[in-house]
Coordinates of C-alpha atoms and ligand atoms in Angstrom, one line a residue:
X1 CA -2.5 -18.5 30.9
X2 CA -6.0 -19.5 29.3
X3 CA -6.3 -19.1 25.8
X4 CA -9.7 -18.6 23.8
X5 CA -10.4 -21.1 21.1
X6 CA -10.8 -19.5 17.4
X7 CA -13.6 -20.3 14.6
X8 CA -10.6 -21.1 12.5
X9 CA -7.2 -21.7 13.2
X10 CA -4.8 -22.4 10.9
X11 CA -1.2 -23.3 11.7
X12 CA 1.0 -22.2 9.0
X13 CA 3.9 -25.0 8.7
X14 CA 5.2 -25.0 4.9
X15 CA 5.6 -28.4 5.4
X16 CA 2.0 -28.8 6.7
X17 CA 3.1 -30.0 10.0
X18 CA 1.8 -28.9 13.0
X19 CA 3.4 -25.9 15.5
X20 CA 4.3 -26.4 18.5
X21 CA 5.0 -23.3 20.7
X22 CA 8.6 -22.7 22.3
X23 CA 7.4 -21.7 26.4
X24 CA 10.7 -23.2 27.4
X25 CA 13.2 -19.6 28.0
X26 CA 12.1 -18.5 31.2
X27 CA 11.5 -14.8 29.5
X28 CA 9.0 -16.0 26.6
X29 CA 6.1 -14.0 26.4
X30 CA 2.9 -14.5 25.2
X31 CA 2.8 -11.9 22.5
X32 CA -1.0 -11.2 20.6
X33 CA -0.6 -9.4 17.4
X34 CA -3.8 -8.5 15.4
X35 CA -3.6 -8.6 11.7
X36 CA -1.6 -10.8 9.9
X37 CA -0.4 -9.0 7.2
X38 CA 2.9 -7.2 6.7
X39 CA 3.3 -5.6 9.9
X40 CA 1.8 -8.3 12.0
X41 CA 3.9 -11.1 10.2
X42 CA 6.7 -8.7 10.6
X43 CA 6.9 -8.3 14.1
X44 CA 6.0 -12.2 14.5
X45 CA 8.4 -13.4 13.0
X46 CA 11.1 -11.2 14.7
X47 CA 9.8 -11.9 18.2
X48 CA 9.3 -15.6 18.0
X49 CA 12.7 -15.9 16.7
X50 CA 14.0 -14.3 20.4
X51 CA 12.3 -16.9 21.8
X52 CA 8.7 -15.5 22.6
X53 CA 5.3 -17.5 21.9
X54 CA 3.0 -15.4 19.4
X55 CA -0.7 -15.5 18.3
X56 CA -1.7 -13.9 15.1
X57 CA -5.7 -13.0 14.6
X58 CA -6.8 -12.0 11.4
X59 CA -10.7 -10.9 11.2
X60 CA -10.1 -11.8 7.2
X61 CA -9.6 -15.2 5.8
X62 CA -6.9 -15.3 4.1
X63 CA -2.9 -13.7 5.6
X64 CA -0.9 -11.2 4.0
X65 CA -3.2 -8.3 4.2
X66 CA -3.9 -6.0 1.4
X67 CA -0.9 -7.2 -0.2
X68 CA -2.8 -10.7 -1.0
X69 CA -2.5 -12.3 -4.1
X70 CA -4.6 -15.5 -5.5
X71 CA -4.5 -17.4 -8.6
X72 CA -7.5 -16.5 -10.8
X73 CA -9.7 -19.5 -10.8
X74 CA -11.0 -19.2 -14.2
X75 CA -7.4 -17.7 -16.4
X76 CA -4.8 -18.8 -13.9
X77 CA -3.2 -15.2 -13.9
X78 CA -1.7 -14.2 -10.2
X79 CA -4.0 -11.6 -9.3
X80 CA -3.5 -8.8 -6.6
X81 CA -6.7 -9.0 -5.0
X82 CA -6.6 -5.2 -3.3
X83 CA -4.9 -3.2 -6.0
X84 CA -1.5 -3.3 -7.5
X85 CA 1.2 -4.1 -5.4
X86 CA 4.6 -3.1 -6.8
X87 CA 7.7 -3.8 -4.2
X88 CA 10.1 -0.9 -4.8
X89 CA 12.7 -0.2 -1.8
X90 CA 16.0 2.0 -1.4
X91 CA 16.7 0.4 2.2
X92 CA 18.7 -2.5 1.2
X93 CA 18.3 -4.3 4.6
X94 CA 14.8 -4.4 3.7
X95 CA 15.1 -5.4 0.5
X96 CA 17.5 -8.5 1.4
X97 CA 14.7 -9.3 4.2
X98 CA 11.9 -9.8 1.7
X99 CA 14.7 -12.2 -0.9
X100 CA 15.3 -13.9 2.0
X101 CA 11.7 -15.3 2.1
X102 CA 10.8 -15.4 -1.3
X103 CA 12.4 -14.6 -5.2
X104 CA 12.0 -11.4 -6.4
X105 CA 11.3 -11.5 -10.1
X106 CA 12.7 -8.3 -12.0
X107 CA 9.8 -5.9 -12.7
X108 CA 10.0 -2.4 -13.5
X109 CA 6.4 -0.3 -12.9
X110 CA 5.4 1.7 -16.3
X111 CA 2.3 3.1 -16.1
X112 CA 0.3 4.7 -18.8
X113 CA -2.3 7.0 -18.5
X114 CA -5.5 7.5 -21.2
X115 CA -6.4 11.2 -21.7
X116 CA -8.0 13.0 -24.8
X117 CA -8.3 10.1 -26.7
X118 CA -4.4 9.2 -26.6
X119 CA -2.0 7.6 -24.5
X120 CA 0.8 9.2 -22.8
X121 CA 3.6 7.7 -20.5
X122 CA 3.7 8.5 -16.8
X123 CA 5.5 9.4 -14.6
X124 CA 5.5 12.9 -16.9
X125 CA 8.6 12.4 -19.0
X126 CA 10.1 13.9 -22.1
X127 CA 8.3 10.7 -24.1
X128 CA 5.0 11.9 -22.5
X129 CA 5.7 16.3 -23.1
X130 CA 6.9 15.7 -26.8
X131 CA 3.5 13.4 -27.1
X132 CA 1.2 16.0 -25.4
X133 CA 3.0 18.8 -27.2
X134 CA 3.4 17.5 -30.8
X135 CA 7.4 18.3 -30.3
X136 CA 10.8 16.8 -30.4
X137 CA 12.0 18.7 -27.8
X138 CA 15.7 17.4 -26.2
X139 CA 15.8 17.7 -22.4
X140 CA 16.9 21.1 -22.0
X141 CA 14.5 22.7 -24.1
X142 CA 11.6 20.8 -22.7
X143 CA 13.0 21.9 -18.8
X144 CA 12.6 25.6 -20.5
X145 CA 9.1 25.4 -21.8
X146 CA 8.0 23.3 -19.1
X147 CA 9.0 26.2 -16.7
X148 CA 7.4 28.8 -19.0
X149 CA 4.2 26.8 -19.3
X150 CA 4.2 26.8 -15.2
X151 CA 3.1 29.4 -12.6
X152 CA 5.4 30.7 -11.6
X153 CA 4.2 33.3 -9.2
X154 CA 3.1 30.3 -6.8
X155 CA 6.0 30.5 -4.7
X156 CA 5.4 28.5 -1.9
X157 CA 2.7 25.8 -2.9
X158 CA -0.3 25.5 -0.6
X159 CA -2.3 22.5 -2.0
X160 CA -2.4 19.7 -5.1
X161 CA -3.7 22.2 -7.5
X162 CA -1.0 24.8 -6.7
X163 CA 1.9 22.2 -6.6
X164 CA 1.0 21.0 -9.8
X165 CA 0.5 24.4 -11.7
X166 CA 3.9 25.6 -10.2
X167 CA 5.2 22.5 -11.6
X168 CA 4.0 21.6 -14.8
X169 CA 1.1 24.5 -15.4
X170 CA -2.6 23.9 -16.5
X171 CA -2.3 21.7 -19.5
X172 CA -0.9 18.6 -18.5
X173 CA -2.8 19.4 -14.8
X174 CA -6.0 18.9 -16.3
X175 CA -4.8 16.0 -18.6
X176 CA -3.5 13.8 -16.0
X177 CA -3.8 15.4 -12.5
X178 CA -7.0 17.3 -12.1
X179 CA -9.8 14.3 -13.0
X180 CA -8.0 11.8 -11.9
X181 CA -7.3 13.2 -8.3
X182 CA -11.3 14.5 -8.4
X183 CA -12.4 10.8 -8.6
X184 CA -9.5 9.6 -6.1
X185 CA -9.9 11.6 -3.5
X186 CA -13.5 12.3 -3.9
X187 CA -13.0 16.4 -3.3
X188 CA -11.4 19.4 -5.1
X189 CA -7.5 19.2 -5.9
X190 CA -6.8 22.7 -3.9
X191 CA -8.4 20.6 -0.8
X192 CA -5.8 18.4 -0.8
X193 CA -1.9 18.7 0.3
X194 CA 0.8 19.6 -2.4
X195 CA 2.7 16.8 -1.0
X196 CA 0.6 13.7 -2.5
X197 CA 1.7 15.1 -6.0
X198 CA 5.1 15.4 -4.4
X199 CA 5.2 11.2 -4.8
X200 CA 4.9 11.8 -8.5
X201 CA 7.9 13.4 -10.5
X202 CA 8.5 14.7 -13.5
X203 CA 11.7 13.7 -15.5
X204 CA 13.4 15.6 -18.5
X205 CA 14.4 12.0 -20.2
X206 CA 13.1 9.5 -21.4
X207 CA 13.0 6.9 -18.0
X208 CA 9.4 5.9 -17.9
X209 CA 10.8 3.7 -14.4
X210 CA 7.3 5.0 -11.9
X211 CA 9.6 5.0 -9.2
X212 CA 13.0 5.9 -8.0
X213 CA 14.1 3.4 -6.0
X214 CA 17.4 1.1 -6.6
X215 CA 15.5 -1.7 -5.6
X216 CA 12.5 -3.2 -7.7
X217 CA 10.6 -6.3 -8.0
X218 CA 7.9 -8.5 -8.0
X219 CA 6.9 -12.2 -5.9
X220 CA 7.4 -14.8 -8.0
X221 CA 5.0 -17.0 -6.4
X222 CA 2.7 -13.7 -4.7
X223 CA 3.0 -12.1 -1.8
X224 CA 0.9 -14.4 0.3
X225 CA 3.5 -16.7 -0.1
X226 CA 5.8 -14.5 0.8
X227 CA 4.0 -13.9 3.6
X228 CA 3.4 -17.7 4.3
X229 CA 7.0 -18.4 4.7
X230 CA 7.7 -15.3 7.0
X231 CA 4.9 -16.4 9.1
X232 CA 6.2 -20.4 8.9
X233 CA 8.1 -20.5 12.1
X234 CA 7.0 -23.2 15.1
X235 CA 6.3 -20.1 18.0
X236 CA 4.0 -18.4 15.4
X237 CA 0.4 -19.6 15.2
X238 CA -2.4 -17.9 12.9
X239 CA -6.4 -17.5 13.8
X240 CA -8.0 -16.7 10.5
X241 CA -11.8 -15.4 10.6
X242 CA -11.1 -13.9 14.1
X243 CA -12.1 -10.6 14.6
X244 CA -10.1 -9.3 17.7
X245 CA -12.1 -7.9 20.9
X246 CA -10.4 -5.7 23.3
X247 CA -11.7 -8.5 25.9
X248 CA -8.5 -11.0 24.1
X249 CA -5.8 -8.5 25.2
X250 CA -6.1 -9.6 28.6
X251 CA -4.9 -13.1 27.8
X252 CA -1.3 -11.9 26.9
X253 CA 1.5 -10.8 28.4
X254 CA 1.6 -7.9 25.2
X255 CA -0.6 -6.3 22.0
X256 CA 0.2 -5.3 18.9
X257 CA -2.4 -3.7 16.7
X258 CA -2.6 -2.9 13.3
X259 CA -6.2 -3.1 12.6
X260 CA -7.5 0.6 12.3
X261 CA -6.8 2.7 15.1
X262 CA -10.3 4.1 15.5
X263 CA -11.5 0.6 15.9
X264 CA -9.3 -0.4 18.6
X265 CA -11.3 2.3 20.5
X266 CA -15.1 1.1 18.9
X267 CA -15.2 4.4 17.0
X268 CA -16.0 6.2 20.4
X269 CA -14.9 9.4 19.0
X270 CA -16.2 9.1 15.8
X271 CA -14.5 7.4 12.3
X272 CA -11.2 8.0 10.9
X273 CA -12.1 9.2 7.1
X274 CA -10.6 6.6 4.6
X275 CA -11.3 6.0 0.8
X276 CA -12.4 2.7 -0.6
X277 CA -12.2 1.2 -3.5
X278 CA -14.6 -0.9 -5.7
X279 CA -12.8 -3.3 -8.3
X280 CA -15.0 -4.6 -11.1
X281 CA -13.4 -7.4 -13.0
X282 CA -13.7 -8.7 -16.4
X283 CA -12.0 -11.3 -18.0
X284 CA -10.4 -10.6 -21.8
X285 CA -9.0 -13.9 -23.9
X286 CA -5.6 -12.1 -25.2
X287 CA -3.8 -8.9 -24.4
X288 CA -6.5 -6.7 -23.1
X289 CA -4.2 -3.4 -22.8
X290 CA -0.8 -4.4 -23.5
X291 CA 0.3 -3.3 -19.7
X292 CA -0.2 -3.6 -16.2
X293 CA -1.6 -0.6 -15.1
X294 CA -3.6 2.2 -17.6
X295 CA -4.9 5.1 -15.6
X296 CA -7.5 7.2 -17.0
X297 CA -6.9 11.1 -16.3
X298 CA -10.1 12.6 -17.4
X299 CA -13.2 13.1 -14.7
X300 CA -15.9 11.8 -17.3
X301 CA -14.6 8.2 -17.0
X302 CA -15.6 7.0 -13.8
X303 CA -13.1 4.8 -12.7
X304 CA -9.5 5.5 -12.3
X305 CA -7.2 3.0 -13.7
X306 CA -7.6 -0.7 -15.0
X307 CA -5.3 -3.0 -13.9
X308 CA -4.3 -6.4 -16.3
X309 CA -2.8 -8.7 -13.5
X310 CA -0.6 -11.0 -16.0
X311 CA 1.6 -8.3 -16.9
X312 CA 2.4 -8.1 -13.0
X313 CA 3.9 -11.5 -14.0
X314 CA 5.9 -11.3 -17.1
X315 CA 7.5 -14.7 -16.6
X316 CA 4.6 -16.7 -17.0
X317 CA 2.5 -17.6 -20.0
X318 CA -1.4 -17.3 -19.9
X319 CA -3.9 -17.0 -23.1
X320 CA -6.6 -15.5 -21.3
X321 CA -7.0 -12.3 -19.3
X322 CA -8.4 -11.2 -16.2
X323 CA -8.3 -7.6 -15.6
X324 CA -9.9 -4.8 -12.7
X325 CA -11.3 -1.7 -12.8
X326 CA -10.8 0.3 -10.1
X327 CA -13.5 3.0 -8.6
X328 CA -12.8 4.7 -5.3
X329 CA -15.4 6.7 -3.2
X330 CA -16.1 7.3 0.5
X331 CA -15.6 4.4 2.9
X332 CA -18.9 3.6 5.1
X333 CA -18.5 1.2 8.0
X334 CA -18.7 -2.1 6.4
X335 CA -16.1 -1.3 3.5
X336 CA -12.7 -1.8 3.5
X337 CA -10.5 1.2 4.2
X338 CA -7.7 2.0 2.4
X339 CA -6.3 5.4 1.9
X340 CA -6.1 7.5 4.7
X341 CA -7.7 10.8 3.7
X342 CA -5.7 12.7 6.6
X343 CA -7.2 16.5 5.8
X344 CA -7.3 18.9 8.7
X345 CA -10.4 17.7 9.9
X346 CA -8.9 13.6 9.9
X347 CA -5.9 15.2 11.9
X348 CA -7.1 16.6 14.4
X349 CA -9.8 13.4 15.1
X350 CA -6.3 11.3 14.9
X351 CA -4.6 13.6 17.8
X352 CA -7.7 12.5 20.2
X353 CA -7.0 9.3 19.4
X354 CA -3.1 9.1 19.8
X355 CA -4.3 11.0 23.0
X356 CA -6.4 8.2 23.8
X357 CA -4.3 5.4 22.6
X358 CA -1.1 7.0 24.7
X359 CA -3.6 6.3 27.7
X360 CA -3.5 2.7 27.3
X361 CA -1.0 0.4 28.4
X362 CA -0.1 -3.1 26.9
X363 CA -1.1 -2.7 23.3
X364 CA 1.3 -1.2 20.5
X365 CA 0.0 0.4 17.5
X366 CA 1.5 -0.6 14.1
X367 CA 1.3 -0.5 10.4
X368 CA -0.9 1.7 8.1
X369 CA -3.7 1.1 9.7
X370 CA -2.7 1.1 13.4
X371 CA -1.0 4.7 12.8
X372 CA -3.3 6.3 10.0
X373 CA -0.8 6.9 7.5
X374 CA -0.4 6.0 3.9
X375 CA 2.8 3.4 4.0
X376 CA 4.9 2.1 1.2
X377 CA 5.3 -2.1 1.5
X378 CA 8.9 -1.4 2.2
X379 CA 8.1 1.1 5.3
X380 CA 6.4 -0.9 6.5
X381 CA 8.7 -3.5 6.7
X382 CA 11.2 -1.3 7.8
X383 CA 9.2 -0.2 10.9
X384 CA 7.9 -3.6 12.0
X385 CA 11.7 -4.8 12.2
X386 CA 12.7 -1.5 14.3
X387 CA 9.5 -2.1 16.4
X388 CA 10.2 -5.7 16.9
X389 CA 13.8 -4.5 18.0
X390 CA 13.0 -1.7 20.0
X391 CA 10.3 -4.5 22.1
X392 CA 13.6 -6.9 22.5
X393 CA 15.4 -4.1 24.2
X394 CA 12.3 -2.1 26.2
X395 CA 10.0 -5.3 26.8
X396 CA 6.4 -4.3 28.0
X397 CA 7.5 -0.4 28.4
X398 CA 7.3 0.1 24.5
X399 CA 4.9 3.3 23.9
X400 CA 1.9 2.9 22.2
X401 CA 3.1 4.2 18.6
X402 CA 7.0 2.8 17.6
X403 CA 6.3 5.9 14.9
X404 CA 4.2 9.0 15.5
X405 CA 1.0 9.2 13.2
X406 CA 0.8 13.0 13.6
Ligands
FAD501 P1 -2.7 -4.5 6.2 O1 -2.2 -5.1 5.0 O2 -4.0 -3.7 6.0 O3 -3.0 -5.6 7.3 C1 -3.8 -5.4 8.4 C2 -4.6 -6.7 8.7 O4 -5.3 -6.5 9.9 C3 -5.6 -7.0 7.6 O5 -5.4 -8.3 7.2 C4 -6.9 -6.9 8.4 O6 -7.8 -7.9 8.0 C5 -6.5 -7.2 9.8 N1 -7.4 -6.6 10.8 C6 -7.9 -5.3 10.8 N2 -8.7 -5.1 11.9 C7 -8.8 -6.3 12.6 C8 -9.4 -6.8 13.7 N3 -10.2 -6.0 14.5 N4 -9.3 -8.0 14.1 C9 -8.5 -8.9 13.4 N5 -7.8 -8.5 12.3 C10 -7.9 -7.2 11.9 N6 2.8 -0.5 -1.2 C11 3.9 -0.7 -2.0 O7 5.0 -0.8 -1.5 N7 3.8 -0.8 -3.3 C12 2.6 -0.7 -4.0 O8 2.5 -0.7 -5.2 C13 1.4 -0.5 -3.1 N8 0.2 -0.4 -3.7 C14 -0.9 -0.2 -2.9 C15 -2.1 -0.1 -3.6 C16 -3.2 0.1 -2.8 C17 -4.6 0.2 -3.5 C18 -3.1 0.3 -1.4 C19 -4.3 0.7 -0.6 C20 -1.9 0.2 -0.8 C21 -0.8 -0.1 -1.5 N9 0.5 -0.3 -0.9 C22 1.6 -0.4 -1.7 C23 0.6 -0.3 0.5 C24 0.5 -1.7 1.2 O9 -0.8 -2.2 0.9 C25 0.8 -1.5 2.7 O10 2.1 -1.1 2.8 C26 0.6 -2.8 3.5 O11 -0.6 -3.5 3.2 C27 0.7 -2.5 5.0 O12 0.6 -3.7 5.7 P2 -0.1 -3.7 7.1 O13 0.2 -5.1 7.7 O14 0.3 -2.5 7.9 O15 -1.7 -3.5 6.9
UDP502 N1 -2.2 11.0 -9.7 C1 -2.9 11.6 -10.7 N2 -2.9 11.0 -11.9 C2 -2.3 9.8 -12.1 C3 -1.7 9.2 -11.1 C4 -1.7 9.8 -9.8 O1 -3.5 12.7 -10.5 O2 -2.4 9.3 -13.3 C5 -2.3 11.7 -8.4 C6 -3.4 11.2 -7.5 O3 -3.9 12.3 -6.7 C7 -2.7 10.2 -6.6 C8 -1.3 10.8 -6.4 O4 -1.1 11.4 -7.6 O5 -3.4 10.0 -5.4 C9 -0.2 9.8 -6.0 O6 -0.1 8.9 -7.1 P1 0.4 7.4 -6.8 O7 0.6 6.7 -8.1 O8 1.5 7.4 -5.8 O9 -1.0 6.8 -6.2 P2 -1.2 5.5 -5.3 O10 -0.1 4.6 -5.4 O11 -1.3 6.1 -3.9 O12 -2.5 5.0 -5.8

């Protein structure tokens, strides 16, 4: 089987040796899988550990997807390079997957949020309703007002602006929900589905944890070198700066995609609506804002939350700052897509492509972009090993999508 030489190719030994490629069982495939990030490195891993030769391509130049992280050059800090990344899992195999690879430093998310010229805690919590209220309310008694405050003659709700005035009513909507989802998702909160608020709870203590999950914890050394290390096996070999052409699938024996669905296809139907983000960085010589992340609820400040990337690291010492803020708008071709807008209109452009992408054999569609859905670190982890496992026992006859992305 002929294989095309790559602008760059980078062979990612730990120890800096080179790979060579294990041909030698008699079932070894030649597996392509484009993207080397979580889902790609995933899958790799899995299937050149049964024995099978894989090629990763990556059109960026640099692995580990959107989860990349890269020492500053100027303070040092460990900087997530497309957004905050916070590894938070209930699915223990998962979570014993990723410790495997790399240490897991404890870190707990606690974000705050800037509105009206004070700052609250979020998720909502007591902490943040006693602030907002000027109370001393004790659980109960803030469940009680809380309920009164809400609308309750939404009964079932239909979008974000519904779900959260049946949940928490109008003023702490328009405090922390209503300006901040205007500038997030770039249209009217009773446009968008109830269940996006649904990630966000509200607790009647004092737990400012931002998520729920037993599991919690940040890459002591980043999540590229996570990443590295899942990708450091001899059958695994990495292309950087190699954009993938449909022309390359021909060369292997399988695909796996999870570059954007649409693109697989050149956009023939049209583009998959995502929202980018723009981060602005600035450097601080101290404590800038005395936490990782600070949202900003109201509509009038135009970005959405500020993120100071050494308190993502609490173990290490560093004088000076670096910090990003963080605008999001419409993606156009050339940006970088990262939330998945999935409105009715998105939907039903995705179900011509599943349509399409169920017509062609040899390729596998994975990860958030492959499938068009917003996925957690941790599900995505989950479905690349249940992908990989499902290939083991199915071989070439896997379907095009492991998980539906309707
Ligand atoms: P990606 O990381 O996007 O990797 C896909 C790779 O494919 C990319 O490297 C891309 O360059 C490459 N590629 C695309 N097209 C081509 C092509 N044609 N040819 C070659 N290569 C191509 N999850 C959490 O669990 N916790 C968080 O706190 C969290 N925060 C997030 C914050 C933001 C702002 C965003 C957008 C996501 C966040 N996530 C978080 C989700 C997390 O980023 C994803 O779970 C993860 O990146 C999915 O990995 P992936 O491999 O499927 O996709
Ligand atoms: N959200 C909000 N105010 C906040 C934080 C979140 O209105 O301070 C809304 C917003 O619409 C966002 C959604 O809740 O898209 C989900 O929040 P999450 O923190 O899960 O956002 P993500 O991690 O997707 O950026």
């Amino acid at each position: 089987m002929s294989r095309r030489s790559a602008p760059t190719l980078i062979v990612l030994g730990l120890d800096g040796k080179s790979a060579a490629k294990s041909n030698s069982e008699s079932h070894s495939m030649n597996i392509l899988l484009v993207g080397a990030g979580l889902s790609g490195a995933v899958i790799g891993r899995k299937l050149a550990e049964a024995g099978h030769s894989i090629t990763i391509v990556d059109s960026r130049d640099h692995i580990a997807g959107n989860c990349h992280t890269k020492r500053d050059a100027q303070t040092g800090v460990m900087v997530h390079i497309y957004g905050p990344h916070i590894f938070h899992t209930d699915d223990e195999e998962v979570w014993d997957y990723v410790n495997s690879f790399e240490t897991f430093m404890p870190y707990k998310n606690r974000v705050k949020t800037t509105s009206g010229g004070q700052v609250f805690s979020l998720p909502i919590n007591l902490h943040t309703i006693n602030q907002f209220y000027n109370r001393t309310m004790r659980p109960d008694e803030a469940r009680d007002f809380i309920e009164g405050r809400a609308d309750t003659s939404i009964a079932e709700p239909q979008n974000f602006e519904e779900q959260a005035m049946r949940f928490v009513g109008s003023d702490l909507y328009e405090a922390f929900f209503k300006g901040y989802t205007i500038k997030q998702w770039g249209v009217s909160p009773t446009e968008l589905p109830a269940a996006i608020l649904k990630r966000l709870p509200v607790r009647f203590n004092y737990d400012d944890n931002y998520f729920f999950h037993r599991f919690q914890g940040m890459p002591k050394n980043g999540y590229t070198e996570m990443v590295a290390r899942i990708l450091d096996h001899p059958a695994v070999t990495v292309h950087l700066n190699t954009r993938f052409t449909r022309d390359m699938a021909g060369e292997y024996d399988y695909v796996f995609y999870s570059g954007p669905l649409d693109g697989y296809f050149d956009y023939e139907l049209g583009r998959l609506g995502y929202r980018t983000l723009d981060f602005e960085r600035f450097t601080y010589e101290g404590d800038y804002q005395g936490c990782a992340v600070m949202n900003y609820g109201e509509e009038a400040v135009p970005f959405t939350r500020i993120t100071e990337h050494k308190h993502f690291s609490p173990w290490e010492r560093h004088d000076a700052s670096v910090c990003y803020r963080e605008f999001s708008r419409a993606c156009e071709p050339d940006d970088i897509p990262y939330y998945p807008i999935r409105q009715v209109k998105e939907k039903a452009l995705l179900a011509e492509y599943v349509a399409l992408a169920k017509q062609t054999s040899g390729v596998t569609f994975v990860g958030r972009l492959g499938t068009y859905r917003y996925l957690d670190m941790d599900v995505t982890i989950r479905e690349a090993l249940d992908t990989a496992d499902v290939f083991l026992t199915t071989g070439t006859d896997l379907p095009a999508f492991a998980t539906s992305p309707l």
